[in-house]
Amino acid sequence: MNQSSVRAPAAARPAARAAAARRRHSTAAPRSSLASQQAATAAPVFHYTEIELQTGPGISVHNIMPQLRAEVARLGVAEGFVNVLSRHTTTAVCINEYETRLLDDIRQFLRRLAPPTDPYLHNDLHLREAPEGWPGGWEAWAQQEPENAHSHLLSLMLGNSETVPISGGELKTGVWQSVMLVELDGPRKRSVGVQIVGTAPPRAGGQQ
Amino acid sequence: MNQSSVRAPAAARPAARAAAARRRHSTAAPRSSLASQQAATAAPVFHYTEIELQTGPGISVHNIMPQLRAEVARLGVAEGFVNVLSRHTTTAVCINEYETRLLDDIRQFLRRLAPPTDPYLHNDLHLREAPEGWPGGWEAWAQQEPENAHSHLLSLMLGNSETVPISGGELKTGVWQSVMLVELDGPRKRSVGVQIVGTAPPRAGGQQ
Amino acid sequence: MNQSSVRAPAAARPAARAAAARRRHSTAAPRSSLASQQAATAAPVFHYTEIELQTGPGISVHNIMPQLRAEVARLGVAEGFVNVLSRHTTTAVCINEYETRLLDDIRQFLRRLAPPTDPYLHNDLHLREAPEGWPGGWEAWAQQEPENAHSHLLSLMLGNSETVPISGGELKTGVWQSVMLVELDGPRKRSVGVQIVGTAPPRAGGQQ
């Protein structure tokens, strides 16, 4: 998948909200039964890929909803789910609203929660050992090792995986929700693990 | 599923604890192998539904364990899992003990963590744009838009999806655990996404 | 699975990082397609087991990565995922770096976030009722009930399940990530729910 650090265009939200309201008021039972029947006809596909991102400095939030939607559509998965994994110890995967000013609130809130200027044991590089066999030994390791204990703590608090159901070919997030990678020690090149599991409806007139 | 805002009746906990203790001391290996064999005989079902709730004012906690258990029993899933998704940017899905006084501790803890009275950029509605095409334009949008940045931040911290295994037809949560929707900006009508994935044992004397 | 309270030996990390870098620079598309094809040939296995641990006093962190890797290898799952569930109301499941000094930062951070010495309603045992039918009644219940509201709050914040994809037979966590049980009210005997879902490649020359 392509690198992605740009913000997604704002969706036509009132229309989406109206559509969501319509769906919410329809009776759930018949739709569920149909989905179950279709899903029972074939073994599910397990599809794993990684989204690569160039993140911003310090704390930054990256909307990966467009990539997730594109991948679900490309695979044609009708019933299933997407599991999204933060693959770094100083990033997190979250779901919330991708609104410009809220992103600044998130940054400020997280900085207050675990200030980078607080004392942390993990940041005393001179008291830590380099991993065994590090090329160049301790000096080389210490030179490239960031003082980022606060980023680890925030990653721990925010969480590192979220799972979102797919039904009727659509991710079932709410109208205002986006799946986002939260960078806590940028800028860096990062990869997000994305696994899509599910079944596609049989194609008309041929093998699946 | 029915609307649900009432608290679930307290389970007969000592009995449940005793049963759990018995299960824990049985040897795990044979049960696992059996489960694997059964599961391999059929393609799994993907079943998606939404639980609708009327939440309480401000921060409130809603136990959805009874609905999850009922749905697993109704589908007859023996081996699989339930994925529960918060579908709003100011709700969260959590697992903990549903105990009356602890629910008050949760409310007070969360209010201290992100006080509604703190300044937040997301709450400066006059500096934000209405979503494109909003009926009635900016004035109509601003009138209905709550000042709830603190609720977004708490949703981000608490997390929005949890996945619970099903084995032997039972949700494998611990004796004192309940899956709960945490409302952070109520009261509102909310929906929780519930996906059950798994296989049912073959029915005696007939097709599945 | 065996009891496990010891720390895992540090992996040969530079080698792992180099291997990860190689994987990251290979083109993703062919690998993904192959995985999808293999996965479509058989119904997936659902395998549930529990890891039992003796935890440390107060807050302690337990790396369960070695057990997860062993179980994935034992089952021979090539494409799928592992779901890990904290099965207690005062434990949590997290993903981060298992580094000695960082573990101390985590303990100190969590104690500041929800100090055990703060007042909590859940800790007023004299104002709570014993669960119905508790052997020995209220007195017996109160005697064994810990004052651990702070542990519940931390469990709520840290989260109770994480899901990690398996692809090509490997857990897709990043090089420095470990799945960890966080004990928030130890020492105790604890169990962690582990569900592995996925498909194994067909074995050469025989039935699967």
XYZ file of C-alpha atoms in Angstrom:
624
model
C 0.000 0.000 0.000
C 1.127 3.536 -0.614
C 2.708 5.735 1.957
C 0.151 7.942 3.546
C 0.648 10.927 5.756
C -2.004 13.251 4.347
C -5.344 13.829 5.982
C -8.346 12.211 4.380
C -10.929 14.492 2.743
C -13.904 15.101 5.028
C -16.756 12.757 4.140
C -20.165 14.142 3.230
C -21.186 13.567 6.804
C -24.843 14.606 7.009
C -25.603 12.187 4.160
C -23.670 9.432 5.915
C -25.460 10.198 9.167
C -28.853 9.988 7.440
C -27.895 6.672 5.825
C -26.691 5.362 9.170
C -29.956 6.443 10.793
C -31.908 4.560 8.113
C -29.860 1.429 8.679
C -30.308 1.723 12.430
C -34.097 1.792 12.156
C -34.399 -1.205 9.868
C -35.083 -4.508 11.627
C -31.812 -6.275 12.319
C -32.854 -9.916 12.300
C -33.372 -10.642 8.571
C -30.102 -8.952 7.590
C -28.152 -10.954 10.160
C -29.614 -14.260 8.998
C -28.721 -13.569 5.392
C -25.166 -12.683 6.353
C -24.826 -15.912 8.320
C -26.060 -17.994 5.400
C -23.725 -16.409 2.900
C -20.786 -16.746 5.221
C -21.403 -20.436 5.774
C -20.895 -21.286 2.098
C -17.108 -20.871 1.959
C -13.955 -21.035 4.057
C -12.832 -17.544 5.021
C -9.855 -15.714 3.577
C -7.082 -14.471 5.895
C -5.381 -11.512 4.276
C -2.437 -9.766 5.948
C -0.769 -6.604 4.724
C 1.118 -3.627 6.145
C 0.405 0.059 5.662
C 3.570 2.153 5.617
C 3.464 5.717 6.924
C 5.847 8.634 7.354
C 4.738 10.207 10.639
C 5.050 13.762 11.953
C 7.301 15.061 14.773
C 6.558 14.204 18.429
C 2.918 13.151 18.796
C 0.865 13.018 15.600
C -2.328 11.278 14.522
C -2.739 9.525 11.169
C -6.104 8.531 9.719
C -5.836 5.132 7.989
C -9.551 4.728 7.253
C -9.158 5.358 3.486
C -6.578 2.567 3.179
C -8.724 0.137 5.225
C -11.837 0.850 3.137
C -9.883 0.458 -0.115
C -8.451 -2.902 0.983
C -11.859 -4.268 2.074
C -13.348 -3.212 -1.279
C -10.435 -4.659 -3.268
C -10.761 -8.059 -1.548
C -14.559 -8.033 -1.894
C -15.044 -9.243 1.693
C -18.742 -9.108 2.581
C -18.811 -10.593 6.118
C -15.746 -10.562 8.335
C -13.574 -8.117 10.224
C -10.408 -6.018 10.112
C -7.789 -6.274 12.834
C -5.387 -3.313 13.002
C -2.100 -3.644 14.925
C 0.354 -0.952 16.011
C 3.717 -2.610 15.255
C 5.965 -0.331 17.334
C 6.467 0.209 21.075
C 5.972 3.978 20.720
C 2.881 4.043 18.494
C -0.749 3.129 19.262
C -3.897 2.246 17.321
C -7.062 4.115 18.333
C -10.547 4.870 17.052
C -11.973 8.387 17.319
C -12.950 11.484 15.325
C -10.300 12.822 12.971
C -11.023 16.534 13.567
C -8.181 19.058 13.240
C -8.598 20.887 16.559
C -9.315 17.661 18.463
C -5.986 16.303 17.196
C -4.279 19.214 18.975
C -6.258 18.473 22.155
C -5.058 14.860 21.946
C -1.437 15.977 21.643
C -1.690 18.366 24.599
C -3.620 15.879 26.758
C -1.053 13.121 26.157
C 1.884 15.432 26.871
C 0.333 16.364 30.226
C -0.421 12.704 31.023
C 3.215 11.582 30.560
C 5.441 14.676 30.255
C 8.633 14.030 28.256
C 10.482 16.158 30.841
C 9.624 13.887 33.805
C 12.352 11.574 35.116
C 12.123 7.982 33.812
C 14.415 5.020 34.531
C 14.249 3.832 30.900
C 15.880 7.132 29.835
C 19.067 6.550 31.861
C 20.898 5.070 28.901
C 24.162 4.890 30.885
C 22.507 2.366 33.233
C 21.159 0.151 30.444
C 22.919 -2.537 28.435
C 22.928 -2.618 24.673
C 21.120 -5.623 23.147
C 23.460 -8.582 22.694
C 25.423 -8.436 19.468
C 24.547 -4.826 18.609
C 26.879 -3.722 15.777
C 29.389 -1.242 17.230
C 28.530 -2.201 20.802
C 27.133 -0.011 23.593
C 28.402 3.321 22.191
C 26.742 2.778 18.825
C 23.539 1.628 20.496
C 23.374 4.564 22.952
C 23.932 7.073 20.176
C 20.839 5.981 18.246
C 18.613 5.222 21.269
C 16.009 7.951 21.923
C 14.938 9.030 25.449
C 11.322 8.106 24.962
C 9.992 6.380 28.091
C 6.974 8.739 28.034
C 6.132 7.468 24.521
C 6.196 3.843 25.715
C 3.860 4.698 28.610
C 1.383 6.453 26.319
C 1.419 3.527 23.863
C 0.631 1.212 26.779
C -2.319 3.374 27.867
C -3.773 3.945 24.377
C -3.664 0.317 23.270
C -2.154 -1.442 20.304
C -4.913 -3.314 18.472
C -8.510 -2.652 17.479
C -10.887 -4.972 15.629
C -13.735 -3.671 13.453
C -16.492 -5.883 12.015
C -17.314 -5.898 8.302
C -20.933 -6.635 7.366
C -22.612 -6.184 3.997
C -19.184 -5.231 2.633
C -18.889 -2.220 4.980
C -16.707 -1.471 8.001
C -19.195 -1.063 10.867
C -17.506 1.934 12.523
C -19.905 4.738 13.421
C -20.357 7.770 11.166
C -17.784 9.947 12.947
C -15.237 7.239 13.788
C -11.871 6.734 12.090
C -9.220 4.123 12.821
C -6.012 6.070 13.468
C -2.340 5.399 14.103
C -1.066 7.583 16.947
C 2.640 8.377 16.622
C 4.148 9.069 20.050
C 7.840 9.522 19.175
C 8.047 10.836 15.606
C 8.975 11.566 12.981
C 9.628 8.019 11.754
C 8.790 5.510 9.072
C 6.175 3.195 10.582
C 4.209 0.150 9.506
C 0.708 -0.772 10.653
C -0.383 -4.420 10.524
C -3.764 -4.948 8.859
C -5.457 -8.305 8.729
C -8.755 -8.778 6.926
C -10.600 -12.019 7.651
C -13.877 -12.945 6.043
C -15.867 -14.381 3.216
C -16.837 -12.940 -0.145
C -20.243 -13.697 -1.682
C -20.067 -16.270 -4.530
C -19.579 -14.546 -7.882
C -22.363 -14.906 -10.407
C -21.776 -17.489 -13.179
C -18.459 -18.951 -12.086
C -16.111 -20.295 -9.461
C -15.191 -18.166 -6.516
C -32.083 -6.751 20.253
C -34.035 -4.947 22.904
C -33.073 -1.615 24.361
C -31.209 -2.095 27.558
C -30.346 0.448 30.183
C -31.071 -1.541 33.319
C -28.411 -3.170 35.412
C -28.137 -6.915 35.149
C -29.109 -8.961 38.203
C -26.064 -10.011 40.204
C -25.032 -13.549 39.300
C -24.825 -16.221 41.978
C -21.133 -15.533 42.182
C -19.804 -18.080 44.637
C -21.389 -20.836 42.531
C -19.871 -19.376 39.376
C -16.498 -19.089 41.085
C -16.658 -22.713 42.169
C -17.587 -23.814 38.652
C -14.736 -21.759 37.222
C -12.340 -23.291 39.706
C -13.432 -26.779 38.638
C -12.931 -25.903 34.982
C -9.501 -24.461 35.738
C -8.303 -27.641 37.376
C -9.426 -29.979 34.635
C -6.675 -30.864 32.154
C -6.770 -28.440 29.263
C -5.297 -30.538 26.470
C -8.131 -32.961 25.642
C -10.754 -30.202 25.617
C -8.656 -28.103 23.256
C -8.096 -30.945 20.835
C -11.784 -31.771 20.726
C -12.647 -28.145 20.098
C -10.148 -27.980 17.251
C -11.568 -31.102 15.644
C -15.158 -29.927 15.832
C -14.240 -26.535 14.494
C -12.501 -28.040 11.486
C -15.648 -29.743 10.247
C -17.479 -26.634 9.019
C -16.912 -23.134 7.683
C -17.501 -20.576 10.429
C -20.497 -18.288 10.672
C -19.985 -14.495 10.757
C -22.915 -12.928 12.563
C -23.176 -9.147 12.992
C -25.794 -7.350 15.021
C -26.163 -4.107 16.995
C -27.293 -3.666 20.578
C -29.244 -0.445 21.100
C -29.047 1.345 24.437
C -30.470 4.467 26.053
C -27.594 5.751 28.185
C -27.550 7.855 31.368
C -26.416 11.490 31.773
C -22.709 12.407 31.600
C -20.583 9.336 32.254
C -22.448 6.062 32.781
C -21.557 2.387 32.508
C -23.812 -0.214 30.870
C -23.387 -3.946 31.305
C -24.062 -5.746 28.008
C -23.041 -9.231 29.180
C -26.639 -10.575 29.315
C -27.227 -9.609 25.664
C -23.896 -11.136 24.565
C -24.591 -14.403 26.391
C -28.115 -14.594 24.941
C -26.841 -14.058 21.390
C -24.111 -16.704 21.718
C -26.678 -19.204 23.058
C -29.221 -18.326 20.343
C -26.654 -18.919 17.567
C -25.360 -22.099 19.191
C -21.733 -21.153 18.587
C -19.449 -23.634 20.375
C -15.951 -22.438 19.345
C -15.313 -18.869 18.218
C -15.282 -15.359 19.617
C -17.271 -12.178 20.130
C -15.927 -8.824 18.974
C -17.599 -5.806 20.601
C -17.213 -2.343 19.038
C -18.033 1.074 20.485
C -19.649 2.812 17.475
C -19.418 6.422 18.714
C -16.538 8.853 19.268
C -17.677 9.582 22.847
C -18.323 6.027 24.070
C -15.886 3.202 24.869
C -15.999 -0.574 25.290
C -14.329 -1.973 28.422
C -14.188 -5.138 30.502
C -14.329 -4.936 34.299
C -16.495 -5.641 37.347
C -20.004 -4.231 37.224
C -20.219 -3.246 40.914
C -22.380 -0.284 41.937
C -19.839 1.644 44.003
C -17.005 0.926 41.562
C -19.117 2.507 38.802
C -19.095 5.733 40.834
C -15.307 5.460 41.263
C -14.995 5.102 37.472
C -17.085 8.221 36.890
C -15.063 10.280 39.380
C -11.706 8.954 38.131
C -12.545 9.779 34.509
C -13.800 13.289 35.377
C -10.506 14.005 37.129
C -8.486 12.543 34.234
C -10.078 14.845 31.627
C -12.125 17.526 33.421
C -15.026 18.864 31.313
C -14.171 22.348 32.607
C -10.606 22.366 31.179
C -9.984 24.408 28.013
C -10.010 22.350 24.785
C -9.544 23.528 21.185
C -12.273 21.188 19.915
C -14.813 23.082 22.076
C -14.226 26.441 20.345
C -17.127 25.908 17.987
C -16.742 29.440 16.547
C -13.329 28.421 15.177
C -14.562 25.196 13.568
C -16.299 24.682 10.235
C -19.549 22.789 9.865
C -19.278 19.557 7.845
C -19.848 20.189 4.136
C -23.507 20.225 3.155
C -24.865 20.332 6.730
C -28.608 21.166 6.503
C -29.081 24.759 7.746
C -25.340 25.505 7.523
C -22.945 26.518 10.302
C -25.597 27.991 12.643
C -27.674 24.815 12.625
C -24.573 22.663 13.113
C -23.176 24.760 16.005
C -26.515 24.696 17.812
C -26.567 20.903 18.011
C -22.826 20.367 18.542
C -21.919 19.561 22.164
C -18.725 20.807 23.861
C -17.375 17.353 24.557
C -13.628 17.259 23.831
C -13.074 15.637 27.238
C -15.413 12.780 26.214
C -13.417 12.186 23.018
C -10.168 12.036 25.005
C -11.593 9.524 27.473
C -12.928 7.334 24.650
C -9.434 7.364 23.137
C -7.856 6.292 26.443
C -10.419 3.587 27.310
C -10.420 1.908 23.903
C -13.137 1.025 21.451
C -13.063 -2.718 20.830
C -12.599 -5.864 22.891
C -12.575 -9.480 21.695
C -13.634 -12.377 23.930
C -13.102 -16.059 23.029
C -15.978 -18.562 23.078
C -15.081 -22.160 23.909
C -17.416 -25.011 24.775
C -20.302 -22.628 24.053
C -19.218 -20.191 26.809
C -17.728 -16.718 26.785
C -14.316 -17.130 28.430
C -14.402 -13.940 30.523
C -13.405 -14.448 34.152
C -15.999 -14.908 36.898
C -16.117 -11.205 37.853
C -15.703 -9.684 34.405
C -18.431 -8.001 32.372
C -18.195 -6.409 28.933
C -19.499 -2.866 29.343
C -20.315 0.150 27.192
C -18.983 3.320 28.835
C -21.030 6.393 27.920
C -18.889 9.534 28.157
C -21.311 12.207 26.894
C -24.845 11.069 27.688
C -27.706 10.736 27.771
C -28.058 9.451 24.205
C -29.335 6.593 22.107
C -26.309 4.460 21.279
C -25.569 1.317 19.315
C -22.863 -1.233 20.077
C -21.532 -3.412 17.264
C -21.418 -7.121 18.117
C -19.894 -9.699 15.817
C -19.957 -13.370 16.678
C -17.661 -15.598 14.627
C -17.427 -19.337 15.093
C -18.666 -22.816 14.443
C -21.565 -24.759 15.891
C -21.300 -28.506 16.559
C -23.156 -30.648 13.974
C -26.748 -31.296 15.078
C -27.684 -34.900 15.771
C -29.619 -36.642 12.981
C -29.701 -33.948 10.376
C -28.066 -31.183 8.376
C -26.447 -28.353 10.188
C 0.685 -24.716 29.584
C 3.266 -24.430 32.276
C 3.272 -21.813 34.948
C 5.470 -18.946 33.986
C 6.668 -16.096 36.097
C 10.240 -15.800 34.864
C 11.378 -13.199 32.410
C 12.063 -14.355 28.884
C 15.647 -14.300 27.693
C 16.394 -11.222 25.611
C 16.153 -12.023 21.918
C 19.124 -11.443 19.613
C 17.554 -8.173 18.686
C 19.827 -6.714 16.012
C 19.426 -9.934 14.023
C 15.669 -9.789 14.454
C 15.648 -6.145 13.410
C 17.637 -6.942 10.277
C 15.273 -9.798 9.410
C 12.291 -7.543 9.951
C 13.848 -4.906 7.720
C 14.318 -7.490 4.961
C 10.698 -8.578 5.258
C 9.522 -4.978 5.181
C 11.336 -4.244 1.930
C 10.063 -7.273 0.056
C 7.005 -6.566 -2.103
C 3.881 -7.327 -0.131
C 1.460 -8.257 -2.879
C 2.619 -11.763 -3.885
C 2.954 -12.916 -0.269
C -0.546 -11.708 0.533
C -2.090 -13.474 -2.449
C -0.419 -16.739 -1.585
C -1.597 -16.494 1.984
C -5.145 -15.892 0.817
C -5.058 -18.913 -1.474
C -3.732 -21.268 1.163
C -6.230 -20.025 3.679
C -9.136 -20.658 1.325
C -8.443 -24.382 1.088
C -9.593 -25.380 4.572
C -11.940 -24.413 7.363
C -10.043 -22.636 10.141
C -9.223 -24.142 13.509
C -10.371 -22.392 16.708
C -8.026 -23.312 19.519
C -8.584 -22.030 23.051
C -6.228 -22.506 25.965
C -5.258 -20.728 29.186
C -1.802 -19.711 30.356
C -1.429 -19.907 34.130
C 0.899 -17.485 35.918
C 2.039 -16.755 39.452
C 2.331 -12.956 39.510
C 4.471 -10.635 41.629
C 3.370 -8.283 44.436
C 1.415 -5.086 43.649
C 1.944 -4.116 40.018
C 4.072 -6.468 37.926
C 4.487 -7.151 34.219
C 4.703 -10.666 32.729
C 5.949 -11.361 29.222
C 3.855 -14.152 27.645
C 5.412 -13.939 24.169
C 7.388 -17.209 24.526
C 4.207 -19.151 25.360
C 2.289 -17.558 22.466
C 5.060 -18.335 19.961
C 5.324 -21.935 21.187
C 1.580 -22.489 20.863
C 1.439 -21.036 17.332
C 4.349 -23.282 16.298
C 2.817 -26.350 17.965
C -0.486 -25.880 16.122
C 1.261 -25.133 12.821
C -1.046 -22.197 12.080
C 0.233 -20.334 9.009
C -2.447 -17.642 8.490
C -4.663 -16.470 11.335
C -4.427 -14.556 14.572
C -4.034 -14.813 18.328
C -6.515 -13.168 20.680
C -5.239 -12.664 24.232
C -7.709 -11.946 27.060
C -7.058 -10.715 30.595
C -9.470 -12.902 32.617
C -9.476 -10.876 35.866
C -10.857 -7.466 36.843
C -7.490 -6.362 38.260
C -5.187 -7.485 35.442
C -4.727 -6.115 31.913
C -3.288 -7.289 28.596
C -0.897 -4.858 26.853
C 1.721 -4.802 24.114
C 5.014 -2.958 24.645
C 8.747 -3.436 25.186
C 9.733 -5.827 27.953
C 12.733 -3.828 29.218
C 13.706 -4.035 32.907
C 13.917 -0.326 33.694
C 10.815 0.490 31.617
C 8.879 -2.039 33.738
C 9.744 0.105 36.787
C 8.592 3.252 34.952
C 5.291 1.490 34.186
C 4.795 0.606 37.856
C 5.533 4.141 39.021
C 3.412 5.759 36.299
C 0.407 3.572 37.117
C 0.716 4.197 40.865
C 0.658 7.955 40.226
C -2.286 7.641 37.829
C -4.508 5.851 40.375
C -2.845 6.019 43.812
C -3.826 3.123 46.114
C -4.023 5.671 48.964
C -6.750 7.795 47.316
C -10.299 7.418 48.655
C -12.525 5.086 46.569
C -16.161 4.096 47.149
C -15.464 0.479 46.136
C -13.057 0.171 49.091
C -15.731 0.932 51.735
C -16.394 -2.740 52.344
C -18.769 -1.918 55.237
C -21.105 -0.214 52.741
C -21.113 -3.088 50.255
C -23.111 -6.296 50.294
C -21.571 -9.731 49.971
C -22.567 -11.608 46.808
C -25.717 -13.662 47.343
C -25.051 -17.063 48.898
C -21.412 -16.357 49.842
C -20.259 -19.182 52.194
C -19.955 -17.716 55.697
C -21.923 -14.588 54.743
C -20.794 -10.948 54.821
C -18.053 -11.419 57.455
C -16.328 -14.177 55.494
C -16.637 -12.192 52.276
C -15.278 -8.936 53.772
C -12.309 -10.742 55.284
C -11.054 -11.987 51.910
C -12.042 -8.906 49.842
C -9.047 -6.669 49.004
C -9.246 -2.849 48.881
C -8.259 -2.612 45.252
C -10.434 -0.016 43.491
C -7.268 1.558 42.045
C -6.395 -1.795 40.417
C -9.835 -1.980 38.767
C -9.432 1.559 37.384
C -6.009 0.775 35.933
C -7.295 -2.437 34.331
C -10.074 -0.377 32.727
C -7.578 2.143 31.327
C -5.019 -0.404 30.087
C -7.496 -2.662 28.306
C -8.237 -6.349 28.508
C -7.774 -7.877 25.061
C -5.319 -7.556 22.194
C -5.368 -9.349 18.845
C -2.200 -10.082 16.865
C -2.188 -11.367 13.265
C -0.260 -14.488 12.272
C 1.066 -14.586 8.704
C 3.576 -16.991 7.215
C 3.504 -18.842 10.550
C 4.762 -15.788 12.493
C 3.172 -13.429 14.962
C 3.268 -10.028 13.243
C 4.250 -7.964 16.282
C 7.106 -5.547 15.687
C 10.703 -6.411 16.620
C 10.565 -4.767 20.074
C 6.979 -5.631 20.984
C 5.909 -8.254 23.517
C 2.395 -9.222 24.582
C 2.317 -8.856 28.372
C -0.027 -9.538 31.265
C -0.039 -6.582 33.661
C -0.824 -7.624 37.237
C -2.374 -4.727 39.148
C -3.185 -6.362 42.507
C -0.698 -9.174 43.068
C 0.653 -11.557 44.020
C -1.935 -14.034 42.741
C -2.434 -17.079 40.566
C -3.836 -15.789 37.278
C -4.982 -17.258 33.985
C -4.752 -15.575 30.588
C -7.148 -16.641 27.823
C -5.425 -17.391 24.514
C -7.349 -18.179 21.370
C -5.565 -19.071 18.151
C -7.686 -19.014 15.015
C -6.363 -19.856 11.595
C -5.445 -22.345 8.936
C -2.457 -24.620 8.540
C -1.002 -25.327 5.110
C -1.930 -28.807 3.784
C 0.685 -31.406 4.797
C 2.555 -33.093 1.994
C 1.391 -36.635 1.089
C -1.512 -37.010 3.475
C -4.634 -35.769 5.157
C -4.521 -32.557 7.075
